[in-house]
Structures are given as C-alpha cells and as structure tokens.
Short mmCIF file of C-alpha atoms and ligand atoms in Angstrom, two decimals:
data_model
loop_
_atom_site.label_atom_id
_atom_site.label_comp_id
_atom_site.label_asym_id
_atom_site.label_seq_id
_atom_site.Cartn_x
_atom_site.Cartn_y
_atom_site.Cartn_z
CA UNK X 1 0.00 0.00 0.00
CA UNK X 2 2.86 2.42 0.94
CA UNK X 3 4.57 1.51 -2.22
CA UNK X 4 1.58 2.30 -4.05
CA UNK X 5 1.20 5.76 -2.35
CA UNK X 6 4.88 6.35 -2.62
CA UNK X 7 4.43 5.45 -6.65
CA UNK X 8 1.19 7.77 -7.08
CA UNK X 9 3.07 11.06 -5.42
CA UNK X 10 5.87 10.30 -7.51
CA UNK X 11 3.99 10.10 -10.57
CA UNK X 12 2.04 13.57 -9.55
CA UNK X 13 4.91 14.91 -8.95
CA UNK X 14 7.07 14.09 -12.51
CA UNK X 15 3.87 15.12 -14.31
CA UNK X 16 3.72 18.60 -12.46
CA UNK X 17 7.30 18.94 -12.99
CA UNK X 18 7.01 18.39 -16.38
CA UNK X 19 3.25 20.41 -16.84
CA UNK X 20 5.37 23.90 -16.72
CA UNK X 21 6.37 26.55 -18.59
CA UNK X 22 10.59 27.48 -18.82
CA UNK X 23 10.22 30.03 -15.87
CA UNK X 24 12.24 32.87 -15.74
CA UNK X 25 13.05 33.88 -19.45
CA UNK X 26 11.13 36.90 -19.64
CA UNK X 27 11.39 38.57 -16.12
CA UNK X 28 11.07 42.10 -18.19
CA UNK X 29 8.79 42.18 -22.01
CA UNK X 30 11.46 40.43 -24.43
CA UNK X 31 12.90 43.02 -26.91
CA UNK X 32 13.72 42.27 -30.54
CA UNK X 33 12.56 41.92 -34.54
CA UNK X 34 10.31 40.30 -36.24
CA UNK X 35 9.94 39.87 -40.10
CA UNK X 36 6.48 39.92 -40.80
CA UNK X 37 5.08 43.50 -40.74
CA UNK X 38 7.42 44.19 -43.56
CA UNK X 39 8.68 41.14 -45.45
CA UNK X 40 5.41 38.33 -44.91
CA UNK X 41 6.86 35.51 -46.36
CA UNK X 42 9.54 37.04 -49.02
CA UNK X 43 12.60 36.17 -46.12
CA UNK X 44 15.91 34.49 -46.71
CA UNK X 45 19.20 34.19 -45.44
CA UNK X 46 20.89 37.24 -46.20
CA UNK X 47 18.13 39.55 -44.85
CA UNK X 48 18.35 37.62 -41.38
CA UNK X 49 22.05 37.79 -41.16
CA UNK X 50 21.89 41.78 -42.51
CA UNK X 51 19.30 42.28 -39.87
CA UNK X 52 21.34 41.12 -37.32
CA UNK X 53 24.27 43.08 -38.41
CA UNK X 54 22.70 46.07 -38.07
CA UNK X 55 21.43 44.81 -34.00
CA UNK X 56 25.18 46.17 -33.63
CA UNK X 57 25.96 48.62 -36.21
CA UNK X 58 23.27 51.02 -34.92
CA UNK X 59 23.49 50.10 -31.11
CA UNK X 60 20.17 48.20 -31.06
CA UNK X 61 21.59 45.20 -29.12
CA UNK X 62 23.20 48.04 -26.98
CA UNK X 63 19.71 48.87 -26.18
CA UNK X 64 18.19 46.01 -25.26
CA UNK X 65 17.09 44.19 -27.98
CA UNK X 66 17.81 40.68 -28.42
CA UNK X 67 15.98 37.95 -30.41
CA UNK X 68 15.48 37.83 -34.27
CA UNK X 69 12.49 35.84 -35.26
CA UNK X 70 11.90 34.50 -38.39
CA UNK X 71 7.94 34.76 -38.99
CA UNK X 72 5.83 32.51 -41.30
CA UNK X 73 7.27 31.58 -44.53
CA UNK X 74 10.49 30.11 -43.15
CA UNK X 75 9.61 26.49 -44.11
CA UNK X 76 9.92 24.52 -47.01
CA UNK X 77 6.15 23.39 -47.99
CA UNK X 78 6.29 19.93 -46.89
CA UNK X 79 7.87 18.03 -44.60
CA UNK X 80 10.58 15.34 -44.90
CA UNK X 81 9.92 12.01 -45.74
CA UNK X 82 9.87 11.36 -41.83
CA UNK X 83 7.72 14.42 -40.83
CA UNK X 84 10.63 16.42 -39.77
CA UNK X 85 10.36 20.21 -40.69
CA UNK X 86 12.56 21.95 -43.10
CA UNK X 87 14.05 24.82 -43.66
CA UNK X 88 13.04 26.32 -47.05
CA UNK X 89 15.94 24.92 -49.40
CA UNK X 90 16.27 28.03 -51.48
CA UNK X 91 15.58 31.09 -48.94
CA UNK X 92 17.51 29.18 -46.94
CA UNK X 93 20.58 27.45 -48.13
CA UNK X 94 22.57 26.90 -44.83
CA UNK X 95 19.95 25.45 -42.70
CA UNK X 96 18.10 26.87 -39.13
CA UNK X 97 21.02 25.60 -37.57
CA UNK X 98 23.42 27.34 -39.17
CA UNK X 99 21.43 30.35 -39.15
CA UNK X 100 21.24 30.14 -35.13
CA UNK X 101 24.58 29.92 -35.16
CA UNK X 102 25.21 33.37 -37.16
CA UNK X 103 23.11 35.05 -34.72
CA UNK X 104 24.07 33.54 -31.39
CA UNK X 105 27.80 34.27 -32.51
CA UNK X 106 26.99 37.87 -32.28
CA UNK X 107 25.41 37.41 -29.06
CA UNK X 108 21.89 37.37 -30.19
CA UNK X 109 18.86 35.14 -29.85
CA UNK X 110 16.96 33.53 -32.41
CA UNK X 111 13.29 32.72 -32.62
CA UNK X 112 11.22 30.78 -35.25
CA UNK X 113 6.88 30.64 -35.80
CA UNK X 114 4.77 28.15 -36.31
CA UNK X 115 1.21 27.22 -35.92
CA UNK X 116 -1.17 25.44 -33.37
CA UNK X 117 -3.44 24.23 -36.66
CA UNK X 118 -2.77 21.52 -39.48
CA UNK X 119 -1.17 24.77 -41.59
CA UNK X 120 0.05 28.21 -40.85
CA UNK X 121 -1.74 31.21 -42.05
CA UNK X 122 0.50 31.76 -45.21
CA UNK X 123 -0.26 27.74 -46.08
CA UNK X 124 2.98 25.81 -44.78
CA UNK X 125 3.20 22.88 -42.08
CA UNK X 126 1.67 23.71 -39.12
CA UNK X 127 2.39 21.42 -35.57
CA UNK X 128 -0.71 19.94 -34.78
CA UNK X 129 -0.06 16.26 -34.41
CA UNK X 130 3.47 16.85 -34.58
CA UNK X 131 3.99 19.12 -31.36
CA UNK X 132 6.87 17.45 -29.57
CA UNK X 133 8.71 15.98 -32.96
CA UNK X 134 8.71 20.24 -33.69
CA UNK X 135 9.77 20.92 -30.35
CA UNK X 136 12.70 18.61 -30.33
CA UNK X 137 13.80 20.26 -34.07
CA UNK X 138 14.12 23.77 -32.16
CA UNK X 139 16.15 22.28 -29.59
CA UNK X 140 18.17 20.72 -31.99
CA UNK X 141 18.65 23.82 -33.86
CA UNK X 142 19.30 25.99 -31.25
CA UNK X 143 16.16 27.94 -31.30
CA UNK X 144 15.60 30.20 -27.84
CA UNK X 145 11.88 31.32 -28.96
CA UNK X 146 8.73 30.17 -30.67
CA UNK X 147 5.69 32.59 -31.63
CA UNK X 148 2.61 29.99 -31.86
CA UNK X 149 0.26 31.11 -34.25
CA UNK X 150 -3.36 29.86 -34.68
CA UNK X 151 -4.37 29.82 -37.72
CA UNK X 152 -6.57 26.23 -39.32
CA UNK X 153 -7.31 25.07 -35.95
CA UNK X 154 -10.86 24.09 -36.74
CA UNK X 155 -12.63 23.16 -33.70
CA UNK X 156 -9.47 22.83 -31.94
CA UNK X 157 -9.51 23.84 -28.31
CA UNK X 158 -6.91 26.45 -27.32
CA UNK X 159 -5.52 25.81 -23.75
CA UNK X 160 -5.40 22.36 -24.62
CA UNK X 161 -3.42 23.58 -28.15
CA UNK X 162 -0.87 26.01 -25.92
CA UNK X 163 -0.58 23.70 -23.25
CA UNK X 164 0.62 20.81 -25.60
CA UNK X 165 3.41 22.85 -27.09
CA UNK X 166 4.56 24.65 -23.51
CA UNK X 167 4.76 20.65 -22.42
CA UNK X 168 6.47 19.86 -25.69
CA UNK X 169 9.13 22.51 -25.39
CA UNK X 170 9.52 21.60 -22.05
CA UNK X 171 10.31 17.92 -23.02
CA UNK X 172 12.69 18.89 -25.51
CA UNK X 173 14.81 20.34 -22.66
CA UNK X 174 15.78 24.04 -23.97
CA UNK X 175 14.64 27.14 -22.56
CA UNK X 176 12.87 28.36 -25.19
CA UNK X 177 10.56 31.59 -24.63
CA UNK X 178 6.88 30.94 -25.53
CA UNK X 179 4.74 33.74 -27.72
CA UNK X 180 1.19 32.87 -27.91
CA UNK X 181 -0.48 34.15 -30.86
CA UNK X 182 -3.98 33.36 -30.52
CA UNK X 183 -5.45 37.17 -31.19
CA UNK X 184 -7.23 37.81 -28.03
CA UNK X 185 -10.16 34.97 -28.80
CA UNK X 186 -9.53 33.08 -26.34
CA UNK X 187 -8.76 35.72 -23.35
CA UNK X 188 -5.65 33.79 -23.04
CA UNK X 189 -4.74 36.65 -19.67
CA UNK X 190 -7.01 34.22 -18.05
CA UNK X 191 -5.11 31.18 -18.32
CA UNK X 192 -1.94 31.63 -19.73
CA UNK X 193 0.32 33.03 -17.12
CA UNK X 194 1.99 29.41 -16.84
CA UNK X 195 1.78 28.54 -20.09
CA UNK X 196 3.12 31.16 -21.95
CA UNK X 197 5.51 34.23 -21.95
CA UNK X 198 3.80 36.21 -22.99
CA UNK X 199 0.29 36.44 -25.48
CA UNK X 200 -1.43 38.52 -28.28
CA UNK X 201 -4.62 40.20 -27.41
CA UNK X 202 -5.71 41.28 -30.90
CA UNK X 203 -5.73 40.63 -34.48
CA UNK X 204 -2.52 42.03 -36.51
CA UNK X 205 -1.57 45.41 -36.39
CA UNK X 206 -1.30 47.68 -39.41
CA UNK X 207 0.73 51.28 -40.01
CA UNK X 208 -1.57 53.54 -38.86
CA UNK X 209 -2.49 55.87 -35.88
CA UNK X 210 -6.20 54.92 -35.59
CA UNK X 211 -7.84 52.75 -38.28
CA UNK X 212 -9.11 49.55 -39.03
CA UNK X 213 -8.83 47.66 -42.21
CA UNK X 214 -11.42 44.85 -42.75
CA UNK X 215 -10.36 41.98 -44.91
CA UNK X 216 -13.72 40.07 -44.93
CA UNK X 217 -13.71 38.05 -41.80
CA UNK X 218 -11.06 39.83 -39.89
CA UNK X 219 -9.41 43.09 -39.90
CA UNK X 220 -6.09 44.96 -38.99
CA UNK X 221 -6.18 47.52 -36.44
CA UNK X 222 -4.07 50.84 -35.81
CA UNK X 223 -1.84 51.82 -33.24
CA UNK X 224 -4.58 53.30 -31.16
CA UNK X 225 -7.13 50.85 -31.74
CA UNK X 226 -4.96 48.32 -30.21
CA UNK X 227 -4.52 49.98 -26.88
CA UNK X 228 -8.28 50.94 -27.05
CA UNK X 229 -9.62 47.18 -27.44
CA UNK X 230 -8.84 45.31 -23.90
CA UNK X 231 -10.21 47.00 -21.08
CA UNK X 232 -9.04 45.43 -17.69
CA UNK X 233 -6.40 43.40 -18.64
CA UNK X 234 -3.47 44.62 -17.09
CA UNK X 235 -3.85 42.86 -13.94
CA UNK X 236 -2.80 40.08 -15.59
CA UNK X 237 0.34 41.18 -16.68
CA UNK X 238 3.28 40.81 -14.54
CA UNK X 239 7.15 39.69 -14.58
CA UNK X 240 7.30 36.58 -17.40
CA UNK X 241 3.79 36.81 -18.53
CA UNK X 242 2.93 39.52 -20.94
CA UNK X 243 0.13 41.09 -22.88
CA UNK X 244 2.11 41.86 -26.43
CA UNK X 245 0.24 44.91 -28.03
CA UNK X 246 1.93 42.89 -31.58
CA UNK X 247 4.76 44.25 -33.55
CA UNK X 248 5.84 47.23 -33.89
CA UNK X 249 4.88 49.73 -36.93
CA UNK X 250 7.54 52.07 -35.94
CA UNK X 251 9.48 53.21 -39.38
CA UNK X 252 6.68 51.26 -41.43
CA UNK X 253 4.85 54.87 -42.52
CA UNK X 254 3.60 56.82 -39.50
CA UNK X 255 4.65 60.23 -39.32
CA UNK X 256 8.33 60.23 -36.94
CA UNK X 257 5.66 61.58 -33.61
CA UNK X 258 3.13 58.92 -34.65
CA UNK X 259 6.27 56.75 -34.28
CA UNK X 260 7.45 58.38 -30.71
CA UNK X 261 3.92 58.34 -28.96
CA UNK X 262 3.38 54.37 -30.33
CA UNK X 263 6.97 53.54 -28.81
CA UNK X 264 5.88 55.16 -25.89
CA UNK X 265 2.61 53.68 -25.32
CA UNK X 266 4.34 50.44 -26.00
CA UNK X 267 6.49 50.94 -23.53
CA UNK X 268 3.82 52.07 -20.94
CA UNK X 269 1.56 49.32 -21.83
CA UNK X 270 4.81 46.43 -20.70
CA UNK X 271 4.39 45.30 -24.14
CA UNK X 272 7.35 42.76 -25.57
CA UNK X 273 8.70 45.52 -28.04
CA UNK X 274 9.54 43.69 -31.11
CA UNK X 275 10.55 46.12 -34.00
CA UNK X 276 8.95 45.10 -37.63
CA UNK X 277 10.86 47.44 -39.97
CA UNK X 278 13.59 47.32 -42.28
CA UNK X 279 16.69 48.04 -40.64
CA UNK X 280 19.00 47.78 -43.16
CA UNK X 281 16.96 51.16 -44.71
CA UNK X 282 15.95 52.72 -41.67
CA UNK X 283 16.08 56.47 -40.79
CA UNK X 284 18.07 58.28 -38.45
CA UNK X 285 15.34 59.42 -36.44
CA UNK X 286 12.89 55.92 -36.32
CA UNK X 287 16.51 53.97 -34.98
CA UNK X 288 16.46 57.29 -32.25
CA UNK X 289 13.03 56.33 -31.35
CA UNK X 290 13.90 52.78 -31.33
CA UNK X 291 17.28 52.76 -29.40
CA UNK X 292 16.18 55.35 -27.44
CA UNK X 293 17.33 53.90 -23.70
CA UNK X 294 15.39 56.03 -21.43
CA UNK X 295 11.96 55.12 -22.85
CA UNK X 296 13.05 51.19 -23.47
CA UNK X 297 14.19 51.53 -19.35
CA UNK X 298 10.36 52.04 -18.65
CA UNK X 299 9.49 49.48 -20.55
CA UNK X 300 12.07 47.36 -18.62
CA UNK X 301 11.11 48.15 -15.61
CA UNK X 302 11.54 45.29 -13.07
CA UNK X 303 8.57 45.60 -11.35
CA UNK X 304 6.45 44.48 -14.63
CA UNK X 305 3.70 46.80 -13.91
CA UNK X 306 1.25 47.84 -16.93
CA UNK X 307 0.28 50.96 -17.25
CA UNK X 308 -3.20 52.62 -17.92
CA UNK X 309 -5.37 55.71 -18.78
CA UNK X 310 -5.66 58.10 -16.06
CA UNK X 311 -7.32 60.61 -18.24
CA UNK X 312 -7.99 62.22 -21.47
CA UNK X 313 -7.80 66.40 -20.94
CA UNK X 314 -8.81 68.00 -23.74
CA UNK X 315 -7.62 65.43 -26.69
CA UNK X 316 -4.32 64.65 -24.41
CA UNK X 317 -4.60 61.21 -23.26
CA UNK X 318 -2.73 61.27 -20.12
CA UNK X 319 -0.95 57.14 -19.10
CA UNK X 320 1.17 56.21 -15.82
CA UNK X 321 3.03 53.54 -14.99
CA UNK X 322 4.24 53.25 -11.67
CA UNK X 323 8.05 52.13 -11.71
CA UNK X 324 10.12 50.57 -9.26
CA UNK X 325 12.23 52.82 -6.27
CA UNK X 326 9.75 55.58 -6.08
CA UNK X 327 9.40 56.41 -9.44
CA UNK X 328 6.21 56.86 -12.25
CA UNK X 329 5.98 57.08 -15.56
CA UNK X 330 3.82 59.56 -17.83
CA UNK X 331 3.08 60.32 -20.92
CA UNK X 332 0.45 63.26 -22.41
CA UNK X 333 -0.45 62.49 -26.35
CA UNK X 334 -1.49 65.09 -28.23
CA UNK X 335 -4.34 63.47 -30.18
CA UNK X 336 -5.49 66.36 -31.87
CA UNK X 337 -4.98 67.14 -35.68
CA UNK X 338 -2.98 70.38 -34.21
CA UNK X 339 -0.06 71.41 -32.22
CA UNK X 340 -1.28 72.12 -28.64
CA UNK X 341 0.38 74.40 -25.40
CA UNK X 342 -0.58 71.59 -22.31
CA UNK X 343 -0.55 72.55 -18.62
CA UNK X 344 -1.07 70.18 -15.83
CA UNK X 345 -1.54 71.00 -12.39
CA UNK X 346 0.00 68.44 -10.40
CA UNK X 347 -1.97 70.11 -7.33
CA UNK X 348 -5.43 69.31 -9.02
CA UNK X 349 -4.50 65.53 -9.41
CA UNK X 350 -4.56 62.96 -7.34
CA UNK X 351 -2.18 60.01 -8.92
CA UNK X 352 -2.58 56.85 -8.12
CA UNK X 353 -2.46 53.47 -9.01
CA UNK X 354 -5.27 51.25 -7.17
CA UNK X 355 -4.70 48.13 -8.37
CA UNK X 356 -1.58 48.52 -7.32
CA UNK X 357 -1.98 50.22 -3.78
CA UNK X 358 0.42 52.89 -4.83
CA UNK X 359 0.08 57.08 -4.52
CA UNK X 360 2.48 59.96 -5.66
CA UNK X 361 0.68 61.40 -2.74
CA UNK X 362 1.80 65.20 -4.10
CA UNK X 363 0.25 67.24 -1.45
CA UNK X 364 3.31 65.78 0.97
CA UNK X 365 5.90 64.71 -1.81
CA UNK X 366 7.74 66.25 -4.94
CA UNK X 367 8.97 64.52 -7.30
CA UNK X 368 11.61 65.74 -10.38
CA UNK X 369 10.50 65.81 -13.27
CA UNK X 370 12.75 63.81 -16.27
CA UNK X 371 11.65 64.50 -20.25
CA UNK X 372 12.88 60.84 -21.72
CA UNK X 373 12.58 61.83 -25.69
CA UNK X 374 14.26 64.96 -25.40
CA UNK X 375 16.62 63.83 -22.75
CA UNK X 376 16.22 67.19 -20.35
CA UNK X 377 15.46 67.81 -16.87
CA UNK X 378 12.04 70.13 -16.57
CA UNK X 379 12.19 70.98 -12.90
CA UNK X 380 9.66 69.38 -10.37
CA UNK X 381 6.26 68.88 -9.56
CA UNK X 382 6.02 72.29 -7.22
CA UNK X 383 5.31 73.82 -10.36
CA UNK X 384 2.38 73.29 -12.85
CA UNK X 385 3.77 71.30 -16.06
CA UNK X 386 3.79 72.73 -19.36
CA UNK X 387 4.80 71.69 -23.04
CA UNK X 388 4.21 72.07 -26.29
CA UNK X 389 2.81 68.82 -27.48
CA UNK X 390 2.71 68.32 -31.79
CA UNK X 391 -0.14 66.52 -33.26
CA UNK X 392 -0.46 63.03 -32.16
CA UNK X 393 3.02 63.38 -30.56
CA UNK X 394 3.90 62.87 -26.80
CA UNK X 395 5.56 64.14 -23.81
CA UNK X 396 7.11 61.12 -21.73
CA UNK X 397 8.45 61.89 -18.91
CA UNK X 398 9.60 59.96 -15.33
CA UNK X 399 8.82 61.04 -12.01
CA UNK X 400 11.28 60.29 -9.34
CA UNK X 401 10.57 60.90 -5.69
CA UNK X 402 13.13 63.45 -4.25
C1 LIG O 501 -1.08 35.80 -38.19
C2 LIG O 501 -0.32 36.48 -37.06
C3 LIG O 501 0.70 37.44 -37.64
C4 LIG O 501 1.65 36.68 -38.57
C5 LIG O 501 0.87 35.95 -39.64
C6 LIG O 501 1.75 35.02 -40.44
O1 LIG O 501 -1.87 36.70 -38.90
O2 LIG O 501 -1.20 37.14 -36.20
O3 LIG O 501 1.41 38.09 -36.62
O4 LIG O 501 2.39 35.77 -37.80
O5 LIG O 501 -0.18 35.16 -39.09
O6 LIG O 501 1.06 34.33 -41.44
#
C-alpha cells in the first residue's frame, strides 16, 4: 500500500514537474525583430544575417534588444519524408542551424513561428499532431523562442493547443521563450500566465495611428485601436507573462511623432517591443526612437507593472506607470490634428495606481521631473507642467521621488 502511495506522489509529482512553462526567461517584455510587418513571407538568409548586423551597427543590441524571429514563410512546404520540418531549401541554403549559429555568434537570440493548426496562415506545415517531434527540431537547432500562431485550428480547443506545445518545449529540454499568438479569442490573460511568456490580445496590427482595415472576416487595427480594445487586462500582466500589443509599426509609414507616442505607449503598456521594420533602410530618427534607452528603461522596468489611462484632458490622453524605487511614468499624447500648449496642475490631481496600492501622494511629496525623448530635466512637480505637445506626438516623462 505504501509503495503504491509512494508510486502515485511520484507520478504527480514528474507530471507537475514536467506540466510547466521554462520560468524565468522573460522577467522584463522580451525586446527584438520580427519579419512579418514588412517582409510576410519574401525572407531568406541574407536579410536575417543583414538584420542582425545592423542589431550592432546602430546600437540596437546596446539597447536592449535581443531575439530575431523568423515569422511565417520560413519552411519549405512539406515536410521530410519522416515528418521532420525543413528549412526552405532556397531562402535558406545553410539550414536553421546554421542560421542560429550566425546570430548567437553575435550574441543574439533567435526565434522561429509556427502554428497550433494543421497549416500556418501563409499555407505551410503547421504542428498539430506533430507538437513534440517540432519541439525537439528547435532544440536541436538551437532555437531560444517560438511565436505559436493559430491559424486552421478548426474546432481545436486552445488551452489544450498552448498547453501541448509549452509541455512539448519543455520535453525537448531548452529554454525556449513561448509567444502565444492566438489574437485575443480566447482571453488567453485568463489562463496563460503558466503557459506562456507572454500572449497577443488582438488581431494584426497595421501602419496607422487609428484605423481599421477589414479583410472580410477579420481586420487589422491601428496603433490606437490596439490599446483601445482590452479594457481590464493589465492585472494580468506581470514579470514573465505579458500582454504583447503585436509588432511594432515604428518606421513602417507613421509620421516620426506617430512613431514616438506608439513607442511610448508600448512601452507604458509592458508590451514585448519587437521592432517590424527594415533596418538595413531605416532612418536616423525611427533607430532614435527605437534605441532610445530612457523610454526602453520604462518598458524594462523590473517591477512588470502595466500601465493605464488616467485621463484624457482636452484630446491629451494622459498614461502612468508606476516604476520601481519611487518612481512613475507619464506620458500626455497630443491626439489632436494640431499642435497644442498643455498645462497640468500636479496640485489638481490625485495620482494613483489602485490596483496597485500605490500614490504619488503630491500634497506631501515632490517629485523631479525627467523629459525621456528629449533627454532634459524640466524641474519638479512644485510647479504646474507645461509643453508644447505636436499633433499626435507625446511628452514622456519619469517622475522620481526626491
Ligand atoms: C497571423 C499572425 C501574424 C503573422 C501571420 C503570419 O496573422 O497574427 O502576426 O504571424 O499570421 O502568417
């Protein structure tokens, strides 16, 4: 009888062990690139190793960012006479491996997609049915993230989808960071804290400030529609669990402050910033918004706590984010069609973040007051604040208890 107990707790125990998430690989929102928003499925070998040439050449791995992933389109179209996946032969001469390799040796990580349903969207082999043979490929090729798509899933059900792969990339023994890419349908914040990294809550993003573009049975949404669409959701976002906000559009079209207030917003939100623009063609001033170290260092923030609205003042939508060792970020966006002068009267305002149990508490403390885009000092918080804000640009600043 004892041996029987002693057998059952051991069992319970090797299947717990096993039924987890690779903790720990996303403490703060991973940073990094993504192909799809500008190349879809026209990638290839050169382009991947150019990309992550540039990571160096203009101080983006200096910044923060870190993994390269290789969206749909990477595969050849079938799979090998043993089910294995492939590497597309032409786009991608050298192999995954190889490719890994390239990127690791400049002290980079590399991530690859794939799907939850029989296909991906763009058509190629998806992983259902073939979750843990996939897995083990990654491993084998050195892979250190996977964005799970679910595209063809039919009546598939979701949990049960994400939980299979977590368990298969688990099995196959690498830490490998898990993005969930199941657009919101499933209100993944509710259950996926141990099964993923981090997960998508909407349909794709598109380069624009506010729109959405229907394509028959879905659409793409806008910067602002994005942050618009979950209400209540930031509770659930914490230190290796993360609501991604999508790609970025930053350098894909937006006017240069359309750019800034998105990055910032990003950045308020806790959202894994992953860049989906050219770099190799890039401008001066979308790499300054996108290596700019004082706004990612929000973003970073080790406490992990998402920000929200506090208000909207006259077309300025007014965010916080309350930051560790006394400190808050803040950010006014101008979302007017024209340039505005913006005063706020820290003495009207009572800051707070309730979820959160935390208070600026400004009738008893001042705090400085730090401008993170234009990298100046603009006093403290004894004195009403006030800016110049462009159309649909932004004033970020920090807050730091004196
Ligand atoms: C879905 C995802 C996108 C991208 C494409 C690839 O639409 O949401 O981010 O991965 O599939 O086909």
């Amino acid at each position: 009888m004892m041996k029987k107990i002693f057998f059952t707790v051991l069992l319970c125990i090797a299947v717990y062990a096993n039924a987890q998430k690779f903790d720990g690989l996303a403490k703060t929102p991973p940073l990094g690139w993504n192909s799809w928003n500008t190349f879809g499925t026209a990638i290839n070998e050169q382009l991947v190793k150019d990309i992550a040439d540039k990571f160096i050449e203009l101080g983006l791995k200096d910044a923060g960012y870190e993994y390269i992933v290789l969206d749909d389109g990477w595969m050849a179209k079938e799979r090998d006479a043993d089910g294995n996946l492939i590497a597309d032969p032409i786009k991608f001469p050298s192999g995954m491996k190889a490719l890994a390799e390239y990127i690791h040796l400049k002290g980079l990580k590399f991530g690859l997609y794939n799907c939850a349903g029989s296909k991906t969207c763009a058509g190629y082999p998806g992983s259902r049915g073939y979750e843990y043979q996939d897995a083990r490929s990654y491993a084998a090729w050195n892979v250190d993230y996977l964005k799970y798509d679910w595209c063809n899933t039919d009546k598939l059900n979701a949990v049960g989808a994400y939980i299979t792969m977590r368990d298969a990339l688990k099995a196959a023994n690498r830490p490998i960071v898990f993005s969930i890419c199941e657009w919101g349908d499933n209100e993944p914040w509710k259950w996926a804290k141990d099964v993923g990294h981090l997960w998508r809550v909407s349909g794709d993003i598109i380069n624009c400030w506010d729109c959405e573009v229907g394509h028959g049975s879905w659409s793409s949404w806008g910067v602002w529609k994005i942050i618009n669409m979950r209400k209540d959701i930031r509770k659930a976002a914490g230190p290796d669990h993360w609501n991604d906000l999508d790609m970025m559009e930053i350098g894909n079209g937006m006017t240069d402050a359309e750019d800034r207030s998105h990055f910032a917003m990003w950045s308020m939100l806790a959202s894994p910033l992953i860049m989906g623009n050219d770099l190799r063609s890039a401008s001066k001033e979308t790499i300054k918004t996108l290596a700019n170290k004082e706004v990612i260092a929000i973003n970073q923030d080790k406490l992990g706590i998402q920000g929200f609205r506090f208000t909207n003042e006259n077309n300025i939508e007014v965010w916080l984010k309350p930051l560790d060792n006394n400190a808050w970020a803040m950010v006014f966006v101008n979302m007017g069609e024209s340039p505005t002068n913006y005063k706020f009267q820290w003495k009207k305002h009572d800051i707070g973040d309730d979820v959160n149990s935390r208070s600026m508490n400004l009738e008893n403390n001042t705090y400085t007051i730090r401008d993170v885009f234009n990298h100046v000092n603009l006093g403290d918080t004894t004195k009403d604040l006030t800016a110049r804000i462009g159309s649909h640009d932004v004033l970020m600043i920090i807050l730091q208890k004196k």
